[in-house]
Coordinates of C-alpha atoms in Angstrom, one line a residue:
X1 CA -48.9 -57.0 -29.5
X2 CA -48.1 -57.8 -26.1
X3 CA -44.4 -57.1 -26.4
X4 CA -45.8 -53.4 -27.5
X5 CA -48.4 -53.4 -24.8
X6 CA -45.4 -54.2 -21.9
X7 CA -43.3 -51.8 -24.0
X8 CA -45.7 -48.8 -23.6
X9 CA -46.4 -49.8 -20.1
X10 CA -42.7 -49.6 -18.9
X11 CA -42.3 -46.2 -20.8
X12 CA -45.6 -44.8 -18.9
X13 CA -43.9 -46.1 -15.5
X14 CA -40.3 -44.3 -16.1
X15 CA -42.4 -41.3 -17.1
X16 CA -44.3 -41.2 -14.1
X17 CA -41.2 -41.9 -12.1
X18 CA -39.2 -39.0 -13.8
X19 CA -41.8 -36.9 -13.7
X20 CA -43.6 -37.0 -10.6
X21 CA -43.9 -34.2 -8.5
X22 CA -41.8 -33.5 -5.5
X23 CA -43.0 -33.7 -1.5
X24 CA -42.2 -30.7 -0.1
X25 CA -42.5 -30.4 3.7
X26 CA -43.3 -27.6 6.0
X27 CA -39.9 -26.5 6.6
X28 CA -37.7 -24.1 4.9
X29 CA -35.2 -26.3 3.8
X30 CA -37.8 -28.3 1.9
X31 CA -39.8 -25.4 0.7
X32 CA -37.0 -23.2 -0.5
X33 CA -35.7 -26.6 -2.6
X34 CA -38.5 -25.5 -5.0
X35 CA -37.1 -24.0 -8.1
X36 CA -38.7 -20.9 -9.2
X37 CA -40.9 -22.0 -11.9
X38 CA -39.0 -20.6 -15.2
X39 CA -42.0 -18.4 -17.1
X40 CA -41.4 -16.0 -14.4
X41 CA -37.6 -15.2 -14.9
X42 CA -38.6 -15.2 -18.1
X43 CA -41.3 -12.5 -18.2
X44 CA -39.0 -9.8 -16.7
X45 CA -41.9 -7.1 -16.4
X46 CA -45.4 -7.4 -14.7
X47 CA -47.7 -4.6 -13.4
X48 CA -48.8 -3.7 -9.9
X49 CA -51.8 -2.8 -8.8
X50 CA -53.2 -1.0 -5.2
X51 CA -57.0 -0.4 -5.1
X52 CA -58.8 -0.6 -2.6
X53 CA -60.6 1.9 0.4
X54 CA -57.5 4.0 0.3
X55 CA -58.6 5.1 -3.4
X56 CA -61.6 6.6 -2.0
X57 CA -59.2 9.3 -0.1
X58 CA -56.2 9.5 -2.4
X59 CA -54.2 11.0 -0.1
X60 CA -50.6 10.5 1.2
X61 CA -47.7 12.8 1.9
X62 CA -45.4 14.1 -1.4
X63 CA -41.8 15.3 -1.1
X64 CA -43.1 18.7 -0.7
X65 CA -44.0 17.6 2.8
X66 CA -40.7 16.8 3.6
X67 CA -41.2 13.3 4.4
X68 CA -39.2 10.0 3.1
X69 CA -40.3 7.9 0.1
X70 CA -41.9 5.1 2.7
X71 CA -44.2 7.6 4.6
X72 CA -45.7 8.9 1.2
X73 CA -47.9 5.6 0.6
X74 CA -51.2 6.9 0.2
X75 CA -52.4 2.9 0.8
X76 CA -51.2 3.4 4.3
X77 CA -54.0 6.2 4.8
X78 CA -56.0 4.6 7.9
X79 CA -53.1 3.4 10.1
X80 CA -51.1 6.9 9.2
X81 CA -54.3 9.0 10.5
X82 CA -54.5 6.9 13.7
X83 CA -51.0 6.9 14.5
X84 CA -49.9 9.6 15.9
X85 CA -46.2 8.0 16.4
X86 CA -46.0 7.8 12.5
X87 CA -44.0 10.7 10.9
X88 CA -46.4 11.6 8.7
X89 CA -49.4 11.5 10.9
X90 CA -49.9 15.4 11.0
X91 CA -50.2 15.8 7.5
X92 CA -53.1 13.1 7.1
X93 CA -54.5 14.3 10.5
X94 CA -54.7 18.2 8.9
X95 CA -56.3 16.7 5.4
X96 CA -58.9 14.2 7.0
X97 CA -60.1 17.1 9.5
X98 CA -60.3 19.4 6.6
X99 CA -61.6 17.2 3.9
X100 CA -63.9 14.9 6.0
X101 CA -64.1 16.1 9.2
X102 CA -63.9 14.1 12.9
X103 CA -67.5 12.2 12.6
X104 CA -66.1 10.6 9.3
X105 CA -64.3 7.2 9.8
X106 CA -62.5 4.8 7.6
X107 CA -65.2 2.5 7.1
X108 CA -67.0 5.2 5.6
X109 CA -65.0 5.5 3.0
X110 CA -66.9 2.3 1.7
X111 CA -69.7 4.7 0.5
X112 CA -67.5 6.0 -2.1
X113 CA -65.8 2.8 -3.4
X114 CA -68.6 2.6 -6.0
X115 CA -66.0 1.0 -8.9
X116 CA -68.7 2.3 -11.3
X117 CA -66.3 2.9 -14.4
X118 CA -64.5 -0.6 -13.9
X119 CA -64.0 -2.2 -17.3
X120 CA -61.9 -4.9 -16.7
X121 CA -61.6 -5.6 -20.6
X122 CA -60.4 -2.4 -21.1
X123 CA -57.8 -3.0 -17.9
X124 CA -56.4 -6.3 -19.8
X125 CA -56.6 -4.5 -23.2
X126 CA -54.0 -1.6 -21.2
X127 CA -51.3 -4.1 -19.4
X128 CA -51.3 -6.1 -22.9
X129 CA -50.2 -2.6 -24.8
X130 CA -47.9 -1.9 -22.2
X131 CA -45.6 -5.1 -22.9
X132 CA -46.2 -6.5 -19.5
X133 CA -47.1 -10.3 -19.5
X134 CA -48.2 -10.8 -16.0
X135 CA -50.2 -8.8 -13.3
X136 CA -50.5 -9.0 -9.6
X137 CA -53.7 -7.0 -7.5
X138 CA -54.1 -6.1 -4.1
X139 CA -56.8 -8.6 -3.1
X140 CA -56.7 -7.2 0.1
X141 CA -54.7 -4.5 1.5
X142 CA -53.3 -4.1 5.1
X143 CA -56.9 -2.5 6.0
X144 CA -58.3 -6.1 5.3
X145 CA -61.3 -5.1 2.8
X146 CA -61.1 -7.7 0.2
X147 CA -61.7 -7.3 -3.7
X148 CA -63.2 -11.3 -4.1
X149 CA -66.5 -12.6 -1.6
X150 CA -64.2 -13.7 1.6
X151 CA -66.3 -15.8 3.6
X152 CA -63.5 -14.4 6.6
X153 CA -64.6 -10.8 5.6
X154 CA -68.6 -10.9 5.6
X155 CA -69.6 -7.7 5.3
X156 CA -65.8 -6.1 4.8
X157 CA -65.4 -7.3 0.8
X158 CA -66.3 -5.3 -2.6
X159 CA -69.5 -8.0 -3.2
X160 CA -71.5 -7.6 0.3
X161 CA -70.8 -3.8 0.8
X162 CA -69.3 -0.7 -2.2
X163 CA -68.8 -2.1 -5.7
X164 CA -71.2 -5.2 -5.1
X165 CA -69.0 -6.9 -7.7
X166 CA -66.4 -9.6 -7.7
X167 CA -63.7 -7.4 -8.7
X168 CA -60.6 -10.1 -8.1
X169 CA -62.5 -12.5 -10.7
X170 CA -63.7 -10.2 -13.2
X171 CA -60.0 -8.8 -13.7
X172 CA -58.5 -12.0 -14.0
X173 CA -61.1 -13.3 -16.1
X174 CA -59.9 -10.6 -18.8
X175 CA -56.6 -11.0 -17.8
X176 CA -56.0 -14.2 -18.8
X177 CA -58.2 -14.1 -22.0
X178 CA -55.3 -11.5 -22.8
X179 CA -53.0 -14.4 -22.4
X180 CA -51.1 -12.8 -19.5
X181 CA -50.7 -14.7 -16.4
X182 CA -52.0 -12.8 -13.1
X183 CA -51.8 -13.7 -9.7
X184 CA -53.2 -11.7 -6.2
X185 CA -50.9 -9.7 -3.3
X186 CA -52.2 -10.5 0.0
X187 CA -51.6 -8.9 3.1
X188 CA -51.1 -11.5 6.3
X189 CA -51.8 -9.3 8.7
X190 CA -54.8 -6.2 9.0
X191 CA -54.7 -3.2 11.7
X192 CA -57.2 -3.1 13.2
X193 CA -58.8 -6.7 12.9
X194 CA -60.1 -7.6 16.6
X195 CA -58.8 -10.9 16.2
X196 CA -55.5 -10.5 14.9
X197 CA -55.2 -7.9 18.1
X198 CA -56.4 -10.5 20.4
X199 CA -55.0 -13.5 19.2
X200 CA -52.6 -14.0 16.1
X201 CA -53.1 -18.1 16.4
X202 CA -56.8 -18.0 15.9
X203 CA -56.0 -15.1 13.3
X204 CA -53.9 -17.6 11.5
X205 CA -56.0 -20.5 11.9
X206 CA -59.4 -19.2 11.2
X207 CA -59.2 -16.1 9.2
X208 CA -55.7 -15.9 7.4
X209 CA -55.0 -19.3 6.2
X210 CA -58.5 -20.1 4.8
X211 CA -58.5 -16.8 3.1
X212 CA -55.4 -17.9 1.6
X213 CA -57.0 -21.3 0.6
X214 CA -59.9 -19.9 -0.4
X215 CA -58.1 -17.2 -3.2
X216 CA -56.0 -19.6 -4.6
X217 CA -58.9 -22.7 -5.0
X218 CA -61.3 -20.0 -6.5
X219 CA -59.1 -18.6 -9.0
X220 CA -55.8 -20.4 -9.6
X221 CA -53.6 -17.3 -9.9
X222 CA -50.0 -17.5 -10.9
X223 CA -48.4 -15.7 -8.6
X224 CA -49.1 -15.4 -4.0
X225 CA -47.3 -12.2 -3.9
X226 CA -47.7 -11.9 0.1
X227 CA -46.8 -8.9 2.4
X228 CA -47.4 -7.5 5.8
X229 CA -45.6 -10.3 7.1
X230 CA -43.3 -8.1 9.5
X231 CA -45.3 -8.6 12.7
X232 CA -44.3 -12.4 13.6
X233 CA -42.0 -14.9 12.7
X234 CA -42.6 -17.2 9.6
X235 CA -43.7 -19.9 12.5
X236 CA -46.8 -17.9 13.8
X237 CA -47.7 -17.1 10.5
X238 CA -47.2 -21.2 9.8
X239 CA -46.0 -19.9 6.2
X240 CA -44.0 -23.5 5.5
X241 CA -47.2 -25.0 6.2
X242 CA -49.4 -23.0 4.1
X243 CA -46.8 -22.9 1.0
X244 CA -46.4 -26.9 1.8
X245 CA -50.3 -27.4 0.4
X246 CA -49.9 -24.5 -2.0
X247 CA -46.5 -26.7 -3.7
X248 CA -48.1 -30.4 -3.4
X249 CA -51.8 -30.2 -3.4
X250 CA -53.3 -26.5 -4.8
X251 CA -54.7 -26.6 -7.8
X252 CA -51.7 -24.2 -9.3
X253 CA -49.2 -26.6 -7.4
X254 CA -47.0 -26.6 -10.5
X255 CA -46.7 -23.0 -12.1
X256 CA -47.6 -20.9 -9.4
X257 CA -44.8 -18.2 -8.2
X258 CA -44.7 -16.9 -4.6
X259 CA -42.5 -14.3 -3.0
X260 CA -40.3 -13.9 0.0
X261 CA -42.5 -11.9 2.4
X262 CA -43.4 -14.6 4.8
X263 CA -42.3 -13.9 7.7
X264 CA -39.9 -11.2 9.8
X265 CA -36.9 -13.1 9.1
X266 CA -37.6 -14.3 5.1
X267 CA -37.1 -11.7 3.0
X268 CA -34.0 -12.2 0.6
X269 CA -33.9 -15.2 2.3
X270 CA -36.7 -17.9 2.4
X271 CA -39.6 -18.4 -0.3
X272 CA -39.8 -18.0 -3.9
X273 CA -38.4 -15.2 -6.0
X274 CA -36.4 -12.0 -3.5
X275 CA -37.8 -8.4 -3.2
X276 CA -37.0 -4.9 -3.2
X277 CA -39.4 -2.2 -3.3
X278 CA -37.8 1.4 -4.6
X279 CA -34.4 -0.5 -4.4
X280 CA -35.1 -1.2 -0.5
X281 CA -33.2 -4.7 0.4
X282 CA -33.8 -6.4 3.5
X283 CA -30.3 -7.5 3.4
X284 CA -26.8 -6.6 3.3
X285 CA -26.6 -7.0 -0.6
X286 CA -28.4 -3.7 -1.8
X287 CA -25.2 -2.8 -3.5
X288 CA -24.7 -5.2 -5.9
X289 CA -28.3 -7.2 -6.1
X290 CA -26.8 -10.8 -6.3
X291 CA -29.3 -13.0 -5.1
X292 CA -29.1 -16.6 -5.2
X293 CA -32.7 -16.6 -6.9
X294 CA -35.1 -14.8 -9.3
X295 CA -35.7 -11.2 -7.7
X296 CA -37.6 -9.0 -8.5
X297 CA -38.4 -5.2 -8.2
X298 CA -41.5 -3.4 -6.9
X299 CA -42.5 0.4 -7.3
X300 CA -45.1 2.7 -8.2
X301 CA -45.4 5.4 -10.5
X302 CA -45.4 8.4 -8.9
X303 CA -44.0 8.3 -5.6
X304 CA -47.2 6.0 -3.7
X305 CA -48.7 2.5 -4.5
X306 CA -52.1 3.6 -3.7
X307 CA -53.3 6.4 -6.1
X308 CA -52.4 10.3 -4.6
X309 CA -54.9 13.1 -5.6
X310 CA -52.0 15.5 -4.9
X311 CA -49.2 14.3 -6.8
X312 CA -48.3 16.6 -9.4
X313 CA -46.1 15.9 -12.8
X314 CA -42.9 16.2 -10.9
X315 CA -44.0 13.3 -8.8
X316 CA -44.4 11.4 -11.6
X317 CA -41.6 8.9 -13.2
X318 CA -41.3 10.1 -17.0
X319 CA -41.9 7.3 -19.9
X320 CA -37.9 7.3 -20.2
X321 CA -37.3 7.2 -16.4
X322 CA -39.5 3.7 -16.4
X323 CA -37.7 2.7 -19.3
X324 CA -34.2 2.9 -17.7
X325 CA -35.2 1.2 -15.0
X326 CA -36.5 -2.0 -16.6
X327 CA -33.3 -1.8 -18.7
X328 CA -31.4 -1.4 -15.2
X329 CA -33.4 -3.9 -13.2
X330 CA -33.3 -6.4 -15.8
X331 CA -29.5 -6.3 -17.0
X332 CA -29.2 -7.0 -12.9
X333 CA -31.0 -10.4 -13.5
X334 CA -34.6 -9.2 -12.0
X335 CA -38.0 -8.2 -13.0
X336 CA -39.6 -5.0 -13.0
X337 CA -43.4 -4.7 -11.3
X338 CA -44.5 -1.7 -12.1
X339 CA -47.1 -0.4 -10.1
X340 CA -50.7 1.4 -10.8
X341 CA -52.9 3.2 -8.6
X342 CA -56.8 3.4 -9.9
X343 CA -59.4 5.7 -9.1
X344 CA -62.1 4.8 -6.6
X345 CA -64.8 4.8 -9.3
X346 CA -62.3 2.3 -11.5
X347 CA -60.1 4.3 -13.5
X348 CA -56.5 3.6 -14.7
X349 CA -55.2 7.8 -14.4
X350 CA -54.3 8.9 -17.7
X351 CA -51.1 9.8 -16.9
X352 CA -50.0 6.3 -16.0
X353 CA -51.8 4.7 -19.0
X354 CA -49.3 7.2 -21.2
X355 CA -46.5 5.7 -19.2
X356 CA -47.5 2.0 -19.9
X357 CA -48.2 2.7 -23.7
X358 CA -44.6 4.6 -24.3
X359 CA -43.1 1.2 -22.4
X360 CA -45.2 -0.8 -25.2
X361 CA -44.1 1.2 -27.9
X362 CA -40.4 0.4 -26.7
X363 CA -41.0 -3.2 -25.9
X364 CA -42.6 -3.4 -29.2
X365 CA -39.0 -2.7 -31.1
X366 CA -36.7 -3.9 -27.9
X367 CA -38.3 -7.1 -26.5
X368 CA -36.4 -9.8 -27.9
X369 CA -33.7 -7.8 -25.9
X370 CA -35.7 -8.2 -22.6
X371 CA -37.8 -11.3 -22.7
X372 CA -36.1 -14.1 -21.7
X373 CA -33.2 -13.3 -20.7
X374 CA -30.5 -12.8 -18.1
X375 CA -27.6 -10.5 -16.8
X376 CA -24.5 -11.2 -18.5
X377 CA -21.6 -11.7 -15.7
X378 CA -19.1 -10.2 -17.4
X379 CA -21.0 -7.4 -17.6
X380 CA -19.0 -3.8 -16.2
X381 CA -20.1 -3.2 -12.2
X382 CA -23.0 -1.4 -12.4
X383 CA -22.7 2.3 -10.9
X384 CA -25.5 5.2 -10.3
X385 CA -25.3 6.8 -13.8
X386 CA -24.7 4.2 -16.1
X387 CA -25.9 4.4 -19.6
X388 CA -24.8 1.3 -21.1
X389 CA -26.4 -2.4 -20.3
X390 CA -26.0 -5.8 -21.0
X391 CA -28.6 -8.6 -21.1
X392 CA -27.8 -12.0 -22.8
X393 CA -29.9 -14.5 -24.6
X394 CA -27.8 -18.5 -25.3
X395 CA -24.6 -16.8 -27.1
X396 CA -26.2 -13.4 -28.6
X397 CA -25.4 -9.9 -26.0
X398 CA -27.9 -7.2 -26.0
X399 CA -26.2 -3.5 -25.6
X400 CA -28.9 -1.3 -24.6
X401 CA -27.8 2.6 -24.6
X402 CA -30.2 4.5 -22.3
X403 CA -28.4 7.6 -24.5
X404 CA -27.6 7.8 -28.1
X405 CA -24.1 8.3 -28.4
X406 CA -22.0 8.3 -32.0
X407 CA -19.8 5.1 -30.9
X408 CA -19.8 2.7 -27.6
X409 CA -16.6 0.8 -27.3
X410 CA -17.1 -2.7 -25.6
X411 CA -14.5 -5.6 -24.1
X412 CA -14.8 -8.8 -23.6
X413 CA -16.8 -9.3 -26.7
X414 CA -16.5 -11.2 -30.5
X415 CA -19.4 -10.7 -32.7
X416 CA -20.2 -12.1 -36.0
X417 CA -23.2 -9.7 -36.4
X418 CA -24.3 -6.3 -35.2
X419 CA -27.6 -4.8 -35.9
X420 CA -29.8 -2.2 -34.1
X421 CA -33.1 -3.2 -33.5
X422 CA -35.7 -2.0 -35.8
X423 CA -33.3 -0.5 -37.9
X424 CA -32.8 -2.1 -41.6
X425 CA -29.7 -0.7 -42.2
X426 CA -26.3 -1.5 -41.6
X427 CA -24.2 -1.1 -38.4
X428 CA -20.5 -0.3 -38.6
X429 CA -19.0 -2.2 -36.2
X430 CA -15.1 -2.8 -35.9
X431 CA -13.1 -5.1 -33.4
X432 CA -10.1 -7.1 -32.9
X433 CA -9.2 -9.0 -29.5
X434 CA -12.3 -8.4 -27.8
X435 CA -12.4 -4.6 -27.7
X436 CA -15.2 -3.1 -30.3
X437 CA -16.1 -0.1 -31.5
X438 CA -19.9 0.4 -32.8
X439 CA -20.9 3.0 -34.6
X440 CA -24.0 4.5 -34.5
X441 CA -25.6 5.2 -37.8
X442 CA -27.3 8.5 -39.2
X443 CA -30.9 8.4 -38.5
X444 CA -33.6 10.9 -38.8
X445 CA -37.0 11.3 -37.2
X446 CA -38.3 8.7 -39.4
X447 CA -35.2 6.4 -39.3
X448 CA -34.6 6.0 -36.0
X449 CA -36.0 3.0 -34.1
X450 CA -38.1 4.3 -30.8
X451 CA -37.3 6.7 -28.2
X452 CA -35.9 6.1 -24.6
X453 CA -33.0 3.5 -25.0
X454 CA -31.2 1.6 -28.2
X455 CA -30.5 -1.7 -28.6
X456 CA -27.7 -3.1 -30.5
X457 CA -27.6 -6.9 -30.9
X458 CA -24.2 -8.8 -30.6
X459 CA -25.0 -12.1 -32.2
X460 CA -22.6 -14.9 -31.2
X461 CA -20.9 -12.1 -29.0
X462 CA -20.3 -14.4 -26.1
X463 CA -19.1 -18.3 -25.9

């Protein structure tokens, strides 16, 4: 009994050795030593979502005003009215004086964010459908209203003033009884705080970091995805230190997944997974989209984060354009966070709710093909245009056509089996030294898989 006893004893002791968590110190060579935890490479698509004040106007610039894709964010509604350096200034100026008139000021706009429809069940039930299997919400815009009671924003958060409602908590309440993981974007900096104006160290110390503290002990998300970090370097904004107590003492120290917008000089650099937004790259790799860690693309819609009264259809991504680009983005090794733009009174627009079901349908045949799993490298360079793309799962290659096409002709590759997914019948598929030739079968309305894209499997394609 006491040999067992000592037995059990040593085994808890090399357990606890093997397993114990690492120190990480505030510096970027420890912080960045982090692995990415793996359920997020894994995931491979997660939705956005901007509400805030701005959804009260839902305005921004379109293409039709002949501005680029970065001035059309209708989020950026307050700083782009009271800048008149920014491009699109005139364009907000001309709608606020017509809409609202001069005596009407952003603050106001707090009237209207009533968040009266808000169903957060009906949210989860939506990003479920859609295939998705995490979320990410603004908790608090560059404007600095928050969506969760912020001590730091008394008076300035959807529970004291608008909605009266703890919209942060409600959402990932339902989120996570969805099983989907959900985590918060948070913006370091805010116009036209008085602080942050007058002093960015007391900013840091007495607003910013708290807030920080405060999100992630309240509600344990998944996921810090910060921004507005531009301003200052990583050092003012004592990022190593914050992500130092995030890594080794939060209460999400082990799963949670952070981002690379930490300071000026960290994106595609420092932090957790890298960042594009509408293929932007802070970095000279936009080309090809190596990174030396989990990446991971953000865009909206239409052509705004924020929700845009004025956007028409043509603005408007079509169910096969977001298709092709999860395909693209994850054949490239990323993720695809797709984002969502809600009404002020807490409506998901129809129009993107048809976009997130017709991903679901497609993700319902097509997953296996997606979840899980990574950009082959002997995949051909990918080129503007491309309708054929590889993802790989252990030794099996997925070929995902974004067009149907009587045969695709592959190298490089040695199948045992070929099948199309949701198709029961058989594939002809013929080879010899690496080069095959599939052939697609005949299908008809009621034979063919799904719409969009086609997935052929390659099982034991690849050693």
């Amino acid at each position: 009994m006491k040999k067992r006893l000592l037995l059990l004893w040593l085994a808890g002791c090399l357990s606890t050795t093997l397993f114990a968590q690492k120190k990480y110190e505030a510096n970027w060579a420890s912080i960045d030593s982090r692995p990415v935890p793996g359920w997020f490479e894994d995931a491979k698509f997660g939705i956005f979502i901007h509400w805030g004040l701005f959804s009260v106007p839902a305005f921004g610039p379109t293409a039709r005003d002949g501005v680029g894709i970065y001035d059309r964010y209708a989020e950026w509604y307050w700083k782009k009215w009271s800048d008149p350096t920014a491009k699109s200034y005139p364009v907000f100026q001309k709608f606020h004086e017509r809409v609202y008139g001069p005596n009407v000021k952003y603050p106001d706009f707090v009237e209207g964010f009533k968040a009266e429809l808000f169903n957060p069940d009906e949210w989860a039930k939506v990003f479920e459908q859609s295939g998705a299997k995490y979320v990410v919400l603004t908790s608090k815009h560059h404007e600095g209203f928050t969506l969760w009671p912020s001590a730091q924003s008394w008076n300035w958060n959807a529970v004291d003033v608008g909605p009266h409602r703890d919209l942060a908590g409600d959402l990932i309440k339902s989120v996570k009884d969805k099983g989907l993981r959900m985590g918060y974007y948070y913006s370091l900096y805010e116009w036209f705080n008085p602080l942050y104006k007058e002093n960015v160290n007391r900013y840091v110390d007495e607003h910013m970091i708290p807030q920080l503290k405060d999100l992630v002990t309240r509600y344990k998300p998944d996921i810090v995805w910060t921004d507005g970090e531009w301003d200052h370097p990583s050092d003012v904004w004592k990022s190593t230190e914050f992500l130092a107590w995030l890594y080794n003492e939060s209460p999400v120290k082990e799963e949670v997944v952070v981002n690379d917008r930490w300071g000026k000089e960290t994106r595609a650099k420092h932090g957790g997974f890298f960042t594009t937004e509408y293929e932007l790259v802070h970095s000279d790799n936009s080309e090809s989209m190596k990174f030396s860690r989990p990446w991971e693309e953000c865009r909206g819609i239409g052509s705004s984060f924020g929700y845009n009264r004025v956007e028409l259809l043509e603005d408007y991504s079509s169910s096969a354009d977001v298709i092709h680009i999860l395909i693209e983005k994850v054949s490239r090794g990323g993720n695809l966070l797709l984002n969502i733009g809600p009404t002020a009174d807490g409506r998901i627009p129809v129009i993107m709710q048809q976009r997130l079901k017709d991903m679901g349908d497609w993700m319902k045949v097509n997953s296996e093909a997606i979840y899980g799993t990574r950009a082959w490298d002997k995949a051909p360079a990918f080129k503007k245009g491309n309708k054929l793309f590889f993802t790989r799962k252990g030794n099996d290659l997925y070929a995902i056509a974004t067009e149907w096409t009587d045969q695709l002709v592959m190298d490089g590759i040695s199948p045992k089996k070929v099948t199309l997914l949701g198709y029961n019948g058989t594939i002809k598929a013929t080879g010899k030294g690496g080069k095959w030739t599939i052939t697609a079968p005949a299908v008809t309305p009621s034979t063919i898989p799904c719409q969009y894209a086609w997935v052929y499997k390659l099982e034991a394609a690849v050693k």
